[in-house]
Amino acid sequence: MFSKYSTDPVVAPLIQKISEHIVTPIVGVLFIASFVVFLWGVFGMIRGEGDSETRTTGQRNILWGTIGMAVMLSVFGIIRLIAATVGVEDPFL
């Protein structure tokens, strides 16, 4: 069953434009930043194999980089859930 918003000529294009021009670029940049933090942690662990403090910092960076990437991927699911709830077309297709 479609909601009253699925027939509204303003809602579907608005969600599409917000997704295309705001959410996707921001999530892309933040995902890349999380990936860089993850790689920085991997290199930190390799570089500081004898130093326990450097390894702990590397492990922390790996953890936060992974959490950041998971959050950025879940944003796409949340946007799709909102689009399905209001009854508009999937904005990422």
JSON list of N, CA and C in Angstrom, two decimals, residues 30-75:
[
{"chain": "A", "resi": 30, "resn": "LEU", "atom": "N", "xyz": [33.15, 10.50, 3.81]},
{"chain": "A", "resi": 30, "resn": "LEU", "atom": "CA", "xyz": [33.33, 9.94, 5.14]},
{"chain": "A", "resi": 30, "resn": "LEU", "atom": "C", "xyz": [33.73, 8.46, 5.09]},
{"chain": "A", "resi": 31, "resn": "PHE", "atom": "N", "xyz": [33.25, 7.73, 4.09]},
{"chain": "A", "resi": 31, "resn": "PHE", "atom": "CA", "xyz": [33.66, 6.34, 3.94]},
{"chain": "A", "resi": 31, "resn": "PHE", "atom": "C", "xyz": [35.14, 6.27, 3.59]},
{"chain": "A", "resi": 32, "resn": "ILE", "atom": "N", "xyz": [35.59, 7.13, 2.70]},
{"chain": "A", "resi": 32, "resn": "ILE", "atom": "CA", "xyz": [37.01, 7.16, 2.34]},
{"chain": "A", "resi": 32, "resn": "ILE", "atom": "C", "xyz": [37.86, 7.54, 3.55]},
{"chain": "A", "resi": 33, "resn": "ALA", "atom": "N", "xyz": [37.39, 8.51, 4.35]},
{"chain": "A", "resi": 33, "resn": "ALA", "atom": "CA", "xyz": [38.12, 8.90, 5.55]},
{"chain": "A", "resi": 33, "resn": "ALA", "atom": "C", "xyz": [38.20, 7.73, 6.55]},
{"chain": "A", "resi": 34, "resn": "SER", "atom": "N", "xyz": [37.12, 6.99, 6.70]},
{"chain": "A", "resi": 34, "resn": "SER", "atom": "CA", "xyz": [37.14, 5.82, 7.58]},
{"chain": "A", "resi": 34, "resn": "SER", "atom": "C", "xyz": [38.09, 4.76, 7.07]},
{"chain": "A", "resi": 35, "resn": "PHE", "atom": "N", "xyz": [38.13, 4.58, 5.77]},
{"chain": "A", "resi": 35, "resn": "PHE", "atom": "CA", "xyz": [39.04, 3.60, 5.19]},
{"chain": "A", "resi": 35, "resn": "PHE", "atom": "C", "xyz": [40.49, 4.02, 5.39]},
{"chain": "A", "resi": 36, "resn": "VAL", "atom": "N", "xyz": [40.77, 5.31, 5.28]},
{"chain": "A", "resi": 36, "resn": "VAL", "atom": "CA", "xyz": [42.13, 5.81, 5.52]},
{"chain": "A", "resi": 36, "resn": "VAL", "atom": "C", "xyz": [42.52, 5.58, 6.98]},
{"chain": "A", "resi": 37, "resn": "VAL", "atom": "N", "xyz": [41.60, 5.82, 7.92]},
{"chain": "A", "resi": 37, "resn": "VAL", "atom": "CA", "xyz": [41.88, 5.55, 9.33]},
{"chain": "A", "resi": 37, "resn": "VAL", "atom": "C", "xyz": [42.16, 4.07, 9.54]},
{"chain": "A", "resi": 38, "resn": "PHE", "atom": "N", "xyz": [41.38, 3.22, 8.89]},
{"chain": "A", "resi": 38, "resn": "PHE", "atom": "CA", "xyz": [41.59, 1.77, 8.97]},
{"chain": "A", "resi": 38, "resn": "PHE", "atom": "C", "xyz": [42.98, 1.40, 8.47]},
{"chain": "A", "resi": 39, "resn": "LEU", "atom": "N", "xyz": [43.35, 1.91, 7.29]},
{"chain": "A", "resi": 39, "resn": "LEU", "atom": "CA", "xyz": [44.68, 1.60, 6.73]},
{"chain": "A", "resi": 39, "resn": "LEU", "atom": "C", "xyz": [45.79, 2.17, 7.60]},
{"chain": "A", "resi": 40, "resn": "TRP", "atom": "N", "xyz": [45.57, 3.36, 8.17]},
{"chain": "A", "resi": 40, "resn": "TRP", "atom": "CA", "xyz": [46.56, 3.96, 9.06]},
{"chain": "A", "resi": 40, "resn": "TRP", "atom": "C", "xyz": [46.79, 3.04, 10.27]},
{"chain": "A", "resi": 41, "resn": "GLY", "atom": "N", "xyz": [45.72, 2.43, 10.76]},
{"chain": "A", "resi": 41, "resn": "GLY", "atom": "CA", "xyz": [45.85, 1.49, 11.87]},
{"chain": "A", "resi": 41, "resn": "GLY", "atom": "C", "xyz": [46.60, 0.24, 11.48]},
{"chain": "A", "resi": 42, "resn": "VAL", "atom": "N", "xyz": [46.34, -0.27, 10.28]},
{"chain": "A", "resi": 42, "resn": "VAL", "atom": "CA", "xyz": [47.06, -1.45, 9.80]},
{"chain": "A", "resi": 42, "resn": "VAL", "atom": "C", "xyz": [48.55, -1.15, 9.68]},
{"chain": "A", "resi": 43, "resn": "PHE", "atom": "N", "xyz": [48.88, -0.02, 9.06]},
{"chain": "A", "resi": 43, "resn": "PHE", "atom": "CA", "xyz": [50.29, 0.35, 8.93]},
{"chain": "A", "resi": 43, "resn": "PHE", "atom": "C", "xyz": [50.93, 0.62, 10.29]},
{"chain": "A", "resi": 44, "resn": "GLY", "atom": "N", "xyz": [50.16, 1.19, 11.21]},
{"chain": "A", "resi": 44, "resn": "GLY", "atom": "CA", "xyz": [50.68, 1.43, 12.56]},
{"chain": "A", "resi": 44, "resn": "GLY", "atom": "C", "xyz": [50.99, 0.14, 13.28]},
{"chain": "A", "resi": 45, "resn": "MET", "atom": "N", "xyz": [50.15, -0.86, 13.10]},
{"chain": "A", "resi": 45, "resn": "MET", "atom": "CA", "xyz": [50.41, -2.16, 13.73]},
{"chain": "A", "resi": 45, "resn": "MET", "atom": "C", "xyz": [51.63, -2.83, 13.12]},
{"chain": "A", "resi": 46, "resn": "ILE", "atom": "N", "xyz": [51.78, -2.72, 11.82]},
{"chain": "A", "resi": 46, "resn": "ILE", "atom": "CA", "xyz": [52.94, -3.33, 11.15]},
{"chain": "A", "resi": 46, "resn": "ILE", "atom": "C", "xyz": [54.21, -2.59, 11.55]},
{"chain": "A", "resi": 47, "resn": "ARG", "atom": "N", "xyz": [54.15, -1.27, 11.54]},
{"chain": "A", "resi": 47, "resn": "ARG", "atom": "CA", "xyz": [55.32, -0.45, 11.84]},
{"chain": "A", "resi": 47, "resn": "ARG", "atom": "C", "xyz": [55.77, -0.61, 13.29]},
{"chain": "A", "resi": 48, "resn": "GLY", "atom": "N", "xyz": [54.84, -0.74, 14.21]},
{"chain": "A", "resi": 48, "resn": "GLY", "atom": "CA", "xyz": [55.20, -0.81, 15.62]},
{"chain": "A", "resi": 48, "resn": "GLY", "atom": "C", "xyz": [55.07, -2.20, 16.19]},
{"chain": "A", "resi": 49, "resn": "GLU", "atom": "N", "xyz": [55.59, -3.19, 15.50]},
{"chain": "A", "resi": 49, "resn": "GLU", "atom": "CA", "xyz": [55.41, -4.58, 15.94]},
{"chain": "A", "resi": 49, "resn": "GLU", "atom": "C", "xyz": [56.06, -4.86, 17.29]},
{"chain": "A", "resi": 50, "resn": "GLY", "atom": "N", "xyz": [57.09, -4.09, 17.66]},
{"chain": "A", "resi": 50, "resn": "GLY", "atom": "CA", "xyz": [57.74, -4.32, 18.95]},
{"chain": "A", "resi": 50, "resn": "GLY", "atom": "C", "xyz": [57.21, -3.43, 20.05]},
{"chain": "A", "resi": 51, "resn": "ASP", "atom": "N", "xyz": [56.54, -2.35, 19.72]},
{"chain": "A", "resi": 51, "resn": "ASP", "atom": "CA", "xyz": [56.07, -1.37, 20.69]},
{"chain": "A", "resi": 51, "resn": "ASP", "atom": "C", "xyz": [54.58, -1.61, 20.98]},
{"chain": "A", "resi": 52, "resn": "SER", "atom": "N", "xyz": [54.26, -1.95, 22.22]},
{"chain": "A", "resi": 52, "resn": "SER", "atom": "CA", "xyz": [52.87, -2.27, 22.55]},
{"chain": "A", "resi": 52, "resn": "SER", "atom": "C", "xyz": [51.96, -1.05, 22.47]},
{"chain": "A", "resi": 53, "resn": "GLU", "atom": "N", "xyz": [52.48, 0.14, 22.76]},
{"chain": "A", "resi": 53, "resn": "GLU", "atom": "CA", "xyz": [51.65, 1.34, 22.69]},
{"chain": "A", "resi": 53, "resn": "GLU", "atom": "C", "xyz": [51.26, 1.66, 21.25]},
{"chain": "A", "resi": 54, "resn": "THR", "atom": "N", "xyz": [52.21, 1.52, 20.33]},
{"chain": "A", "resi": 54, "resn": "THR", "atom": "CA", "xyz": [51.93, 1.77, 18.92]},
{"chain": "A", "resi": 54, "resn": "THR", "atom": "C", "xyz": [50.95, 0.74, 18.38]},
{"chain": "A", "resi": 55, "resn": "ARG", "atom": "N", "xyz": [51.09, -0.52, 18.81]},
{"chain": "A", "resi": 55, "resn": "ARG", "atom": "CA", "xyz": [50.16, -1.56, 18.37]},
{"chain": "A", "resi": 55, "resn": "ARG", "atom": "C", "xyz": [48.75, -1.29, 18.90]},
{"chain": "A", "resi": 56, "resn": "THR", "atom": "N", "xyz": [48.65, -0.82, 20.14]},
{"chain": "A", "resi": 56, "resn": "THR", "atom": "CA", "xyz": [47.34, -0.51, 20.71]},
{"chain": "A", "resi": 56, "resn": "THR", "atom": "C", "xyz": [46.68, 0.65, 19.96]},
{"chain": "A", "resi": 57, "resn": "THR", "atom": "N", "xyz": [47.45, 1.65, 19.61]},
{"chain": "A", "resi": 57, "resn": "THR", "atom": "CA", "xyz": [46.93, 2.77, 18.82]},
{"chain": "A", "resi": 57, "resn": "THR", "atom": "C", "xyz": [46.48, 2.28, 17.45]},
{"chain": "A", "resi": 58, "resn": "GLY", "atom": "N", "xyz": [47.26, 1.40, 16.84]},
{"chain": "A", "resi": 58, "resn": "GLY", "atom": "CA", "xyz": [46.89, 0.83, 15.55]},
{"chain": "A", "resi": 58, "resn": "GLY", "atom": "C", "xyz": [45.60, 0.03, 15.63]},
{"chain": "A", "resi": 59, "resn": "GLN", "atom": "N", "xyz": [45.48, -0.78, 16.69]},
{"chain": "A", "resi": 59, "resn": "GLN", "atom": "CA", "xyz": [44.25, -1.56, 16.88]},
{"chain": "A", "resi": 59, "resn": "GLN", "atom": "C", "xyz": [43.04, -0.65, 17.06]},
{"chain": "A", "resi": 60, "resn": "ARG", "atom": "N", "xyz": [43.22, 0.43, 17.81]},
{"chain": "A", "resi": 60, "resn": "ARG", "atom": "CA", "xyz": [42.13, 1.38, 18.03]},
{"chain": "A", "resi": 60, "resn": "ARG", "atom": "C", "xyz": [41.72, 2.04, 16.71]},
{"chain": "A", "resi": 61, "resn": "ASN", "atom": "N", "xyz": [42.70, 2.40, 15.88]},
{"chain": "A", "resi": 61, "resn": "ASN", "atom": "CA", "xyz": [42.39, 3.00, 14.58]},
{"chain": "A", "resi": 61, "resn": "ASN", "atom": "C", "xyz": [41.68, 2.01, 13.68]},
{"chain": "A", "resi": 62, "resn": "ILE", "atom": "N", "xyz": [42.09, 0.75, 13.71]},
{"chain": "A", "resi": 62, "resn": "ILE", "atom": "CA", "xyz": [41.41, -0.27, 12.90]},
{"chain": "A", "resi": 62, "resn": "ILE", "atom": "C", "xyz": [39.96, -0.41, 13.36]},
{"chain": "A", "resi": 63, "resn": "LEU", "atom": "N", "xyz": [39.75, -0.45, 14.67]},
{"chain": "A", "resi": 63, "resn": "LEU", "atom": "CA", "xyz": [38.39, -0.57, 15.20]},
{"chain": "A", "resi": 63, "resn": "LEU", "atom": "C", "xyz": [37.52, 0.60, 14.78]},
{"chain": "A", "resi": 64, "resn": "TRP", "atom": "N", "xyz": [38.01, 1.83, 14.95]},
{"chain": "A", "resi": 64, "resn": "TRP", "atom": "CA", "xyz": [37.20, 3.01, 14.62]},
{"chain": "A", "resi": 64, "resn": "TRP", "atom": "C", "xyz": [37.01, 3.16, 13.12]},
{"chain": "A", "resi": 65, "resn": "GLY", "atom": "N", "xyz": [38.00, 2.76, 12.35]},
{"chain": "A", "resi": 65, "resn": "GLY", "atom": "CA", "xyz": [37.83, 2.78, 10.90]},
{"chain": "A", "resi": 65, "resn": "GLY", "atom": "C", "xyz": [36.75, 1.81, 10.45]},
{"chain": "A", "resi": 66, "resn": "THR", "atom": "N", "xyz": [36.73, 0.62, 11.05]},
{"chain": "A", "resi": 66, "resn": "THR", "atom": "CA", "xyz": [35.71, -0.37, 10.71]},
{"chain": "A", "resi": 66, "resn": "THR", "atom": "C", "xyz": [34.32, 0.10, 11.14]},
{"chain": "A", "resi": 67, "resn": "ILE", "atom": "N", "xyz": [34.22, 0.68, 12.33]},
{"chain": "A", "resi": 67, "resn": "ILE", "atom": "CA", "xyz": [32.94, 1.20, 12.80]},
{"chain": "A", "resi": 67, "resn": "ILE", "atom": "C", "xyz": [32.46, 2.32, 11.88]},
{"chain": "A", "resi": 68, "resn": "GLY", "atom": "N", "xyz": [33.36, 3.20, 11.47]},
{"chain": "A", "resi": 68, "resn": "GLY", "atom": "CA", "xyz": [32.99, 4.30, 10.57]},
{"chain": "A", "resi": 68, "resn": "GLY", "atom": "C", "xyz": [32.49, 3.79, 9.24]},
{"chain": "A", "resi": 69, "resn": "MET", "atom": "N", "xyz": [33.16, 2.78, 8.68]},
{"chain": "A", "resi": 69, "resn": "MET", "atom": "CA", "xyz": [32.70, 2.23, 7.39]},
{"chain": "A", "resi": 69, "resn": "MET", "atom": "C", "xyz": [31.34, 1.57, 7.53]},
{"chain": "A", "resi": 70, "resn": "ALA", "atom": "N", "xyz": [31.11, 0.87, 8.65]},
{"chain": "A", "resi": 70, "resn": "ALA", "atom": "CA", "xyz": [29.81, 0.22, 8.87]},
{"chain": "A", "resi": 70, "resn": "ALA", "atom": "C", "xyz": [28.70, 1.26, 8.99]},
{"chain": "A", "resi": 71, "resn": "VAL", "atom": "N", "xyz": [28.97, 2.35, 9.69]},
{"chain": "A", "resi": 71, "resn": "VAL", "atom": "CA", "xyz": [27.96, 3.41, 9.84]},
{"chain": "A", "resi": 71, "resn": "VAL", "atom": "C", "xyz": [27.65, 4.04, 8.48]},
{"chain": "A", "resi": 72, "resn": "MET", "atom": "N", "xyz": [28.68, 4.29, 7.69]},
{"chain": "A", "resi": 72, "resn": "MET", "atom": "CA", "xyz": [28.46, 4.91, 6.38]},
{"chain": "A", "resi": 72, "resn": "MET", "atom": "C", "xyz": [27.66, 3.98, 5.46]},
{"chain": "A", "resi": 73, "resn": "LEU", "atom": "N", "xyz": [27.91, 2.69, 5.53]},
{"chain": "A", "resi": 73, "resn": "LEU", "atom": "CA", "xyz": [27.12, 1.76, 4.71]},
{"chain": "A", "resi": 73, "resn": "LEU", "atom": "C", "xyz": [25.68, 1.67, 5.20]},
{"chain": "A", "resi": 74, "resn": "SER", "atom": "N", "xyz": [25.47, 1.79, 6.52]},
{"chain": "A", "resi": 74, "resn": "SER", "atom": "CA", "xyz": [24.11, 1.70, 7.03]},
{"chain": "A", "resi": 74, "resn": "SER", "atom": "C", "xyz": [23.27, 2.93, 6.67]},
{"chain": "A", "resi": 75, "resn": "VAL", "atom": "N", "xyz": [23.92, 4.04, 6.35]},
{"chain": "A", "resi": 75, "resn": "VAL", "atom": "CA", "xyz": [23.18, 5.24, 5.93]},
{"chain": "A", "resi": 75, "resn": "VAL", "atom": "C", "xyz": [22.39, 4.95, 4.67]}
]
